[in-house]
Tab-separated table of C-alpha atoms and ligand atoms in Angstrom:
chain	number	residue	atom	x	y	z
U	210	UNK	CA	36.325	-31.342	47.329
U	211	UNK	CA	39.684	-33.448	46.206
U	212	UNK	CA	39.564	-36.985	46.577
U	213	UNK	CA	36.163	-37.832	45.896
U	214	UNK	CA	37.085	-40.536	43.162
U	215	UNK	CA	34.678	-41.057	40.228
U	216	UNK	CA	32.359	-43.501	38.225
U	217	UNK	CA	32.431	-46.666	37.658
U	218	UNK	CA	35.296	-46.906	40.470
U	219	UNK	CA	33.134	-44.817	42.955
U	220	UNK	CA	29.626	-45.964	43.193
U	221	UNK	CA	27.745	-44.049	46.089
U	222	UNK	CA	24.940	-46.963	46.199
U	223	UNK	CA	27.156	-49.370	47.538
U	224	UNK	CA	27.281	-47.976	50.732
U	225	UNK	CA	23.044	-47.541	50.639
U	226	UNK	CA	22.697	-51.394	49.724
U	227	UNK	CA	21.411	-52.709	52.793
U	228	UNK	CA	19.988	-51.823	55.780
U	229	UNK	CA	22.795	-52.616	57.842
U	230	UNK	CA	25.163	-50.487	55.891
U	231	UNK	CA	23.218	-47.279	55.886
U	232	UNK	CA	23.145	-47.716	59.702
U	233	UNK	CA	27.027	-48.180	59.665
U	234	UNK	CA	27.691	-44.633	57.484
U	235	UNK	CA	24.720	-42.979	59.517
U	236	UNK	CA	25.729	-39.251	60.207
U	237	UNK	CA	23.473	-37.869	62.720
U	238	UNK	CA	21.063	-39.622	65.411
U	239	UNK	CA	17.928	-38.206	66.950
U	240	UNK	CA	17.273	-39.669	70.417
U	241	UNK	CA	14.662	-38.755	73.313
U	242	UNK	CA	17.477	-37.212	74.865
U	243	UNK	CA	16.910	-33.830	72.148
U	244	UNK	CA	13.514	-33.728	72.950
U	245	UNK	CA	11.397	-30.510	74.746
U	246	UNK	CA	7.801	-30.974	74.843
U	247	UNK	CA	5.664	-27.967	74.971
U	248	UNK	CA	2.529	-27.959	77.105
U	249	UNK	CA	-0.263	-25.612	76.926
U	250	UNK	CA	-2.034	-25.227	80.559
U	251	UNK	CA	-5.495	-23.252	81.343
U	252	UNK	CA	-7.730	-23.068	84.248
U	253	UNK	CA	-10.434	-25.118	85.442
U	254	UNK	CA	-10.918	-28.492	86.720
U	255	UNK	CA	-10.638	-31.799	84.832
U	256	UNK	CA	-10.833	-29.951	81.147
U	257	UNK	CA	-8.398	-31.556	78.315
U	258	UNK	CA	-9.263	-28.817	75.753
U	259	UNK	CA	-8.323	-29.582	71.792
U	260	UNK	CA	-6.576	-26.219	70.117
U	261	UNK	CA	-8.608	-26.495	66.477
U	262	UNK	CA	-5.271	-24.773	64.821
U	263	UNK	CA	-3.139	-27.514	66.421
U	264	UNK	CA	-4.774	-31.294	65.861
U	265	UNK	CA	-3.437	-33.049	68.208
U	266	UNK	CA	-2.178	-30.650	70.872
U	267	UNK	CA	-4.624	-29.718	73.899
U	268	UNK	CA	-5.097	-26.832	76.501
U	269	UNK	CA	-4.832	-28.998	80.094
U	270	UNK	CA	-6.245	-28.095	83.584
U	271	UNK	CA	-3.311	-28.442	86.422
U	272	UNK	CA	-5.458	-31.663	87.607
U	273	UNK	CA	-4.295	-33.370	84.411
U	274	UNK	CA	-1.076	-32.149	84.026
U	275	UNK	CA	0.608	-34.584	86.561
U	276	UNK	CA	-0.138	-37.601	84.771
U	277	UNK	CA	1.410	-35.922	81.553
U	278	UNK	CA	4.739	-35.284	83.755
U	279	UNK	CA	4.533	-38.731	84.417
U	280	UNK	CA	4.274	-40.020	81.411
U	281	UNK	CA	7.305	-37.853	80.183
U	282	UNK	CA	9.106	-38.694	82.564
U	283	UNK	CA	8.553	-42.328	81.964
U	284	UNK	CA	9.564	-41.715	78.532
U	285	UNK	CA	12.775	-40.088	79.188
U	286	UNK	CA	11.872	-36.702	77.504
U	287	UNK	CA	14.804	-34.097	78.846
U	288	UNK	CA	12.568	-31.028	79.627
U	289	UNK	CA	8.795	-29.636	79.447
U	290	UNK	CA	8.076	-26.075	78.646
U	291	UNK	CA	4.950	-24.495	79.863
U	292	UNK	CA	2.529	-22.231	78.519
U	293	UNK	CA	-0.129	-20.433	79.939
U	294	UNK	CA	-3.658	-19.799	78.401
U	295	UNK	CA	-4.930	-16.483	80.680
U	296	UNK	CA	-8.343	-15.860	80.706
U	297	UNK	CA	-8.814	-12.332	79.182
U	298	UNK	CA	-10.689	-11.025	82.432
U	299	UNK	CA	-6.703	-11.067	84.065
U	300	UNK	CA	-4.987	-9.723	81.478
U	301	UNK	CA	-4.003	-6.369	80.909
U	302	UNK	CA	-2.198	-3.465	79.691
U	303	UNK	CA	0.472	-3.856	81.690
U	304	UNK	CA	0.462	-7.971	82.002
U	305	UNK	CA	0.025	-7.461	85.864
U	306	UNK	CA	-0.681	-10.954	85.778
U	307	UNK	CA	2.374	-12.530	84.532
U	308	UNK	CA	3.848	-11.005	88.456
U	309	UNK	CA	1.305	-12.927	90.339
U	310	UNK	CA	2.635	-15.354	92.518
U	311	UNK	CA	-0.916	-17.712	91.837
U	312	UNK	CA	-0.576	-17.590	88.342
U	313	UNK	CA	-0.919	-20.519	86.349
U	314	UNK	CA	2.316	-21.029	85.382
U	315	UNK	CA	3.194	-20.792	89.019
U	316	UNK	CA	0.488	-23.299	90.386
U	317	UNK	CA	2.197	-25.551	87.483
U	318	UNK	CA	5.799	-24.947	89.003
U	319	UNK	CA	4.853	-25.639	92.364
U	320	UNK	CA	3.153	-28.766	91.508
U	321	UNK	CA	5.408	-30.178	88.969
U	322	UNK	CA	8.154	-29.031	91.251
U	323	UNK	CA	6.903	-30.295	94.208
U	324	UNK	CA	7.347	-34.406	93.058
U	325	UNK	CA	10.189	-34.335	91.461
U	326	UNK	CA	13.442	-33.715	90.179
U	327	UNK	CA	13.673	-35.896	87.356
U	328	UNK	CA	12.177	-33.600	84.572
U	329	UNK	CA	13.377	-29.694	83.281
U	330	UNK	CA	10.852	-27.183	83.356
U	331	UNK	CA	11.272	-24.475	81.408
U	332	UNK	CA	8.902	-21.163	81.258
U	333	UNK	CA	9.212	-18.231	78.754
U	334	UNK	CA	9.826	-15.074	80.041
U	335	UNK	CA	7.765	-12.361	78.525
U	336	UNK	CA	4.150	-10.602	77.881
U	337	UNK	CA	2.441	-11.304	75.871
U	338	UNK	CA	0.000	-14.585	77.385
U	339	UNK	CA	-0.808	-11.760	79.821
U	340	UNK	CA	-1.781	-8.139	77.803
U	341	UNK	CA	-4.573	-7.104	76.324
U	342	UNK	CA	-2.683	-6.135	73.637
U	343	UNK	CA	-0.800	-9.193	72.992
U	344	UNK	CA	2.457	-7.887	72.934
U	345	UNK	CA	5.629	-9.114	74.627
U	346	UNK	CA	6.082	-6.263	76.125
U	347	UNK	CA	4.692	-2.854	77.762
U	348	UNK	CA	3.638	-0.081	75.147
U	349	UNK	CA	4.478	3.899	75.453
U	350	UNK	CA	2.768	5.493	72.173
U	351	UNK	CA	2.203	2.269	70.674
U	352	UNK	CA	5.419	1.305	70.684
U	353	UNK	CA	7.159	-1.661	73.051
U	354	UNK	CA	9.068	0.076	75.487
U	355	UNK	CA	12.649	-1.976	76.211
U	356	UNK	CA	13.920	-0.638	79.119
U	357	UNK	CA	10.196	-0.370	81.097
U	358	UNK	CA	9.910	-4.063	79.638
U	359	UNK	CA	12.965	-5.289	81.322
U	360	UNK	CA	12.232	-4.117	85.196
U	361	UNK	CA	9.018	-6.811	84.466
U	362	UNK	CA	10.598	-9.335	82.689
U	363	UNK	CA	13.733	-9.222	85.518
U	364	UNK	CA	10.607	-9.851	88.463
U	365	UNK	CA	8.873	-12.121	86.162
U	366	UNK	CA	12.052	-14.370	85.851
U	367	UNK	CA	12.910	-13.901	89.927
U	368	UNK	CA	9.578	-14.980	89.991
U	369	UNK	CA	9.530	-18.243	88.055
U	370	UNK	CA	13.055	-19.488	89.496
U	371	UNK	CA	11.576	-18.584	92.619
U	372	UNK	CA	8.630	-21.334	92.194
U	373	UNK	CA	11.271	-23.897	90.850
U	374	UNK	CA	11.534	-23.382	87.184
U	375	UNK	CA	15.014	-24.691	86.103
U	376	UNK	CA	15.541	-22.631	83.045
U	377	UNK	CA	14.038	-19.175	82.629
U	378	UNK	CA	13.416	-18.767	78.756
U	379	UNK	CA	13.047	-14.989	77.685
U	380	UNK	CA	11.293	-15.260	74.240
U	381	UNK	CA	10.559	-11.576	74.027
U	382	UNK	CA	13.702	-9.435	72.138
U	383	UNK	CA	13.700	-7.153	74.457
U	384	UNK	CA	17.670	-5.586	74.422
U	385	UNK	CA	19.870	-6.420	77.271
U	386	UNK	CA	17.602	-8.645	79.053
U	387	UNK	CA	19.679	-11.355	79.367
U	388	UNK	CA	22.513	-9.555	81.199
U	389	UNK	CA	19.715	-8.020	83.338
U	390	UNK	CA	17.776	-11.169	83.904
U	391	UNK	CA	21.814	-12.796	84.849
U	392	UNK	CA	22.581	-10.241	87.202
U	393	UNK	CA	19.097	-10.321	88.948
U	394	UNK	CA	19.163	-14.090	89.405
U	395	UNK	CA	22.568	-14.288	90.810
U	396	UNK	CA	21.804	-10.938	93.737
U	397	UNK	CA	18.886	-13.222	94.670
U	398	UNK	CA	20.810	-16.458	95.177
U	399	UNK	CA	19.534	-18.499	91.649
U	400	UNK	CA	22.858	-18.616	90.527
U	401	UNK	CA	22.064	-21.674	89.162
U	402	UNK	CA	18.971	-21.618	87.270
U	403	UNK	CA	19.946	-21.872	83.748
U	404	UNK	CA	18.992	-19.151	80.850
U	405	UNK	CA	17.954	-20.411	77.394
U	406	UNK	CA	17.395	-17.136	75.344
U	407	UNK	CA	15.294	-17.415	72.581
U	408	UNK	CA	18.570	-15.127	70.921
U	409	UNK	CA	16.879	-15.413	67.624
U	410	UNK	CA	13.575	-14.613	67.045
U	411	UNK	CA	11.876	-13.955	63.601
U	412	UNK	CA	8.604	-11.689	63.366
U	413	UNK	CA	7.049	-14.585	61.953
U	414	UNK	CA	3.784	-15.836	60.092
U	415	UNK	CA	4.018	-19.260	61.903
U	416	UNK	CA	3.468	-18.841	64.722
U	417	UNK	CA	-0.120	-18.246	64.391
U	418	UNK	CA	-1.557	-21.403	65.944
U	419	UNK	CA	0.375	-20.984	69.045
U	420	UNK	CA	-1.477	-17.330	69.218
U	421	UNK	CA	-4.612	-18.967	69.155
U	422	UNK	CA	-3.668	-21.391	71.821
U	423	UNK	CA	-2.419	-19.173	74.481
U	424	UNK	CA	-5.255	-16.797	73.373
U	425	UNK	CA	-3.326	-13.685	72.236
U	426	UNK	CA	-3.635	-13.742	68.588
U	427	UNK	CA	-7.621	-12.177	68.190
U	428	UNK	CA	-5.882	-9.538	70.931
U	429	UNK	CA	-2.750	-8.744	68.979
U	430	UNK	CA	-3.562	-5.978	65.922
U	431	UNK	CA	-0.308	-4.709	64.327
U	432	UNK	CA	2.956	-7.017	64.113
U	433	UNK	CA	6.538	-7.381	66.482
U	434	UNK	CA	8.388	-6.678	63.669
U	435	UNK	CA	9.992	-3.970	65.962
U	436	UNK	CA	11.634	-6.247	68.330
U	437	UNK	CA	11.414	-9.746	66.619
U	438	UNK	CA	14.283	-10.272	63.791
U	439	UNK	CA	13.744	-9.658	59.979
U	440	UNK	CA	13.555	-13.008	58.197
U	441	UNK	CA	15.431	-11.554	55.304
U	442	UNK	CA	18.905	-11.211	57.875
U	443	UNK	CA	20.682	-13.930	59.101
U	444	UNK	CA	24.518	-11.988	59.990
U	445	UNK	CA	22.312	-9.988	62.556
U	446	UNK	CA	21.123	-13.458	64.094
U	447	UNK	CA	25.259	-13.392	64.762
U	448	UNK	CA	24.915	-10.541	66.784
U	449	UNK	CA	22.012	-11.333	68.615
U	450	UNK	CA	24.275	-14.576	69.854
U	451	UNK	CA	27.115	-12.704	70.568
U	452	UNK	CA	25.590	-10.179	72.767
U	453	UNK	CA	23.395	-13.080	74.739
U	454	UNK	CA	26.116	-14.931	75.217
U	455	UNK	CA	28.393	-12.261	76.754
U	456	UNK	CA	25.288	-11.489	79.062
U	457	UNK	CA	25.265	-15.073	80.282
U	458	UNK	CA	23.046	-16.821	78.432
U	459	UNK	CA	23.800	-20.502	78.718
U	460	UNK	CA	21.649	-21.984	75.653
U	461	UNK	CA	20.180	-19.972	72.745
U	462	UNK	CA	17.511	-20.790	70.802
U	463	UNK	CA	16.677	-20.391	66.781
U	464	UNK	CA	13.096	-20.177	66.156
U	465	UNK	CA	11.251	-20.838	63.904
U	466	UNK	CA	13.174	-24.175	62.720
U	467	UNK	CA	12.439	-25.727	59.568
U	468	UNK	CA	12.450	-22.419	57.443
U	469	UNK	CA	15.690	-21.295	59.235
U	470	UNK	CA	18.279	-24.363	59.347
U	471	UNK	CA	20.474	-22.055	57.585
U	472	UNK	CA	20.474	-20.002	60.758
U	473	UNK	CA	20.820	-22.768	63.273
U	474	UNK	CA	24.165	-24.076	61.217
U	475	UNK	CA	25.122	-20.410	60.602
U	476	UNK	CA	24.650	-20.208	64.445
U	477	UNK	CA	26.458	-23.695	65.066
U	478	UNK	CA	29.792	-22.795	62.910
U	479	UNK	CA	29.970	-20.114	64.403
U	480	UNK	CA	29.890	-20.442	68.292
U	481	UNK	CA	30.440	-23.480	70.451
U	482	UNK	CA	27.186	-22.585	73.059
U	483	UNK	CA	24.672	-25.217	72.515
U	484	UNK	CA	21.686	-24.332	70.225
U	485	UNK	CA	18.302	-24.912	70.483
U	486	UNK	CA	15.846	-25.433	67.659
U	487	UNK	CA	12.196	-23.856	68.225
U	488	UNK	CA	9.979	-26.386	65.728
U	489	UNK	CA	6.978	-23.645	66.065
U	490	UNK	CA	3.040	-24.043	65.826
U	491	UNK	CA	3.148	-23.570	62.296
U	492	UNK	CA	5.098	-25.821	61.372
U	493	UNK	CA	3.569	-28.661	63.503
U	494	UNK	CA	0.084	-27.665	62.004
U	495	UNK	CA	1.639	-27.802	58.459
U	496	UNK	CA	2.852	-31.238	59.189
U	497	UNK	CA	-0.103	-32.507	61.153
U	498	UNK	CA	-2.551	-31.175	58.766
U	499	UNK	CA	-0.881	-32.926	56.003
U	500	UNK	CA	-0.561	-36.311	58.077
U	501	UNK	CA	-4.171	-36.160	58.483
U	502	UNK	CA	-5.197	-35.732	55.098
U	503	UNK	CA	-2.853	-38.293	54.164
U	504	UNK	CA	-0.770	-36.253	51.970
U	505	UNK	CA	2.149	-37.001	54.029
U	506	UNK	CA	2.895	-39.966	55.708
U	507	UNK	CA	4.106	-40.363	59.620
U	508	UNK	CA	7.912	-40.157	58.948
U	509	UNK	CA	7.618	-37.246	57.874
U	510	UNK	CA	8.113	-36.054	61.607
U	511	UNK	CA	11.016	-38.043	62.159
U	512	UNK	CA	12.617	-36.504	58.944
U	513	UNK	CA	11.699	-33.311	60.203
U	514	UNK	CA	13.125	-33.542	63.099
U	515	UNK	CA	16.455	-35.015	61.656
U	516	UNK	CA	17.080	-32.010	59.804
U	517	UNK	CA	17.188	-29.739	63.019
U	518	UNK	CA	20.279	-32.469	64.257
U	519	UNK	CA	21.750	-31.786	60.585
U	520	UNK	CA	21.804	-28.711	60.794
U	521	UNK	CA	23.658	-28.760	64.391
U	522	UNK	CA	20.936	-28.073	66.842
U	523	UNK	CA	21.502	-29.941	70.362
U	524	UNK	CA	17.366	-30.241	70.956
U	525	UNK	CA	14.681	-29.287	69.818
U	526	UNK	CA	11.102	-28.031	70.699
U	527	UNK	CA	8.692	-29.716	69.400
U	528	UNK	CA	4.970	-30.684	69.610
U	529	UNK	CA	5.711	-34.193	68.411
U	530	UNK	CA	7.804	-34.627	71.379
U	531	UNK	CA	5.366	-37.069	72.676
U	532	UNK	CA	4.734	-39.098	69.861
U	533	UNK	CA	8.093	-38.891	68.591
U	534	UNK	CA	9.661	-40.339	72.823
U	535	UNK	CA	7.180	-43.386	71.645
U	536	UNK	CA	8.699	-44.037	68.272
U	537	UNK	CA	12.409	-43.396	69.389
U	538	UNK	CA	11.875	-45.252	72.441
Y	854	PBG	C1	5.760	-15.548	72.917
Y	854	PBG	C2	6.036	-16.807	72.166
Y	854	PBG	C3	5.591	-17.117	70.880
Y	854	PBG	C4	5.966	-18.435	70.662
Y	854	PBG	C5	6.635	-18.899	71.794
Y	854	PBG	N1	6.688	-17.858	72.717
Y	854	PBG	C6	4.783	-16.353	69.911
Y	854	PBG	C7	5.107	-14.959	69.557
Y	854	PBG	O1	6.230	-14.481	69.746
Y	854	PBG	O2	4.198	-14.303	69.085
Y	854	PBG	C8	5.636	-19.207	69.412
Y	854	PBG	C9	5.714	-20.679	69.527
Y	854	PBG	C10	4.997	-21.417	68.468
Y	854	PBG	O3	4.494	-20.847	67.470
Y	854	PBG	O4	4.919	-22.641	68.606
Y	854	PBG	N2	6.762	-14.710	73.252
């Protein structure tokens, strides 16, 4: 770097002296605006269910969940994404259930749907809330098949746009499936549903929390580590974004977030599609956890969150969205 000047003529603090300053030389803003909110939904009536891995984040019954769109809604908060908790007596091998038309996550769609306008919905596209197994996809000798995987997830997402989900999210790194899931959309008239693909997904330890709260992780016994990314690579995150976004896709999505900035800027400097941070279960519970023992104090979420806009992400998913809408305001 030329031109930096030096000490005593240069003197950094200046510019941090007051309050008013630091606002003035300010970098990066988070706003409601790069907010998703993630919302875990489960049958029965009148049930707000805590997730023990996840203080502070609940299972809801579709009786409660208007009030919740409401109150996003009335907090400005972009986009919801929805996640279904299946009972285990309608999963299985196959995730049948994620085609059923009276699914949860279609009962949600409808409903949410059905008021208004004003909110995204988004919905991930793959298996795994819906096999025995836990994986994101169908198995042939114990191993996730792709192209067997794709003729579901393609019905799935024709499925979901077809109950008003706005953008179809395919979390499940299956190859190809965003051309496929493009093409399929746009014979059946969605041409317009937008596609966030989760483009780069780590086989990750933290998402464990989120296992527990959709109910797969007792289910799941080996690893995805043959279809989610290595989190030693980071060029191959490049490719992944590359393919997805010659298939279509019109978001993509880095996830985890906090242990993979790198990627998001790596992402960011090197394409001009809008990315998506994924702040996962993990590292909510981390934060939370340490919030509540009062290790860490509150701001520690904002911070968080601050780094994702650093590092270039357009929004984020987070489980603070909530409590974060409040603070921002
Ligand atoms: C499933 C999916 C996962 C998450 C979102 N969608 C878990 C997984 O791949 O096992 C994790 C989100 C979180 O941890 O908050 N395809």
């Amino acid at each position: 770097m030329k031109n930096v000047g030096s000490y005593p003529n240069t003197r950094l603090r200046r510019n941090r002296k007051t309050e008013w300053s630091r606002r003035l030389v300010s970098e990066n803003k988070l706003s409601t605006n790069d907010l998703i909110w993630p919302i875990f939904i489960r049958e029965g009536k009148n049930i707000k269910e805590p997730i023990k891995t996840m203080p502070g984040v609940y299972r809801y019954t579709l009786d409660k969940i208007e009030k919740l769109v409401e109150k996003a809604i009335r907090k400005k908060i972009p986009m919801l994404a929805l996640f279904p908790n299946t009972p285990i007596s309608k999963k299985d091998t196959k995730g049948s259930e994620a085609l059923n038309k009276n699914n949860l996550v279609c009962r949600a769609l409808k409903l949410i749907k059905k008021n208004n306008d004003e909110i995204g919905l988004m919905c991930d596209v793959a298996l795994d809330p819906y096999t025995t197994h836990g994986h994101d996809g169908i198995l042939k000798n114990n191993f996730v098949d792709n192209d067997e995987t794709l003729k579901i997830l393609i019905k799935q997402s024709i499925l979901q746009a077809k109950m008003g989900c706005d953008v179809i999210a395919p979390s499940d790194m299956m190859d190809g499936r965003i051309g496929a899931i493009r093409n399929a959309l746009d014979k059946k008239g969605f041409k317009n549903v937008q596609l966030l693909s989760y483009a780069v997904k780590y086989a990750s330890n933290f998402y464990g929390p989120f296992r527990d709260a959709v109910g797969s992780k007792k289910l799941l016994k080996s690893n995805k580590k043959d279809y989610q990314m290595d989190f030693s690579n980071s060029k191959e995150a490049l490719r992944e974004v590359a393919l997805d976004i010659g298939e279509g896709a019109d978001f993509v999505m880095v996830k985890p977030g906090m242990p993979y900035l790198d990627v998001i800027k790596l992402v960011k400097d090197n394409f001009k599609i809008p990315v998506f941070a994924y702040q996962v279960s993990g590292e909510y519970s981390l934060i939370k956890n340490g919030i509540i023992n009062k290790i860490l104090n509150e701001d520690a979420i904002y911070e968080s969150l601050m780094s994702f806009k650093r590092a270039g992400a357009s929004a984020i998913v987070t489980y603070f969205a909530d409590q974060m809408a409040d603070k921002l305001g």
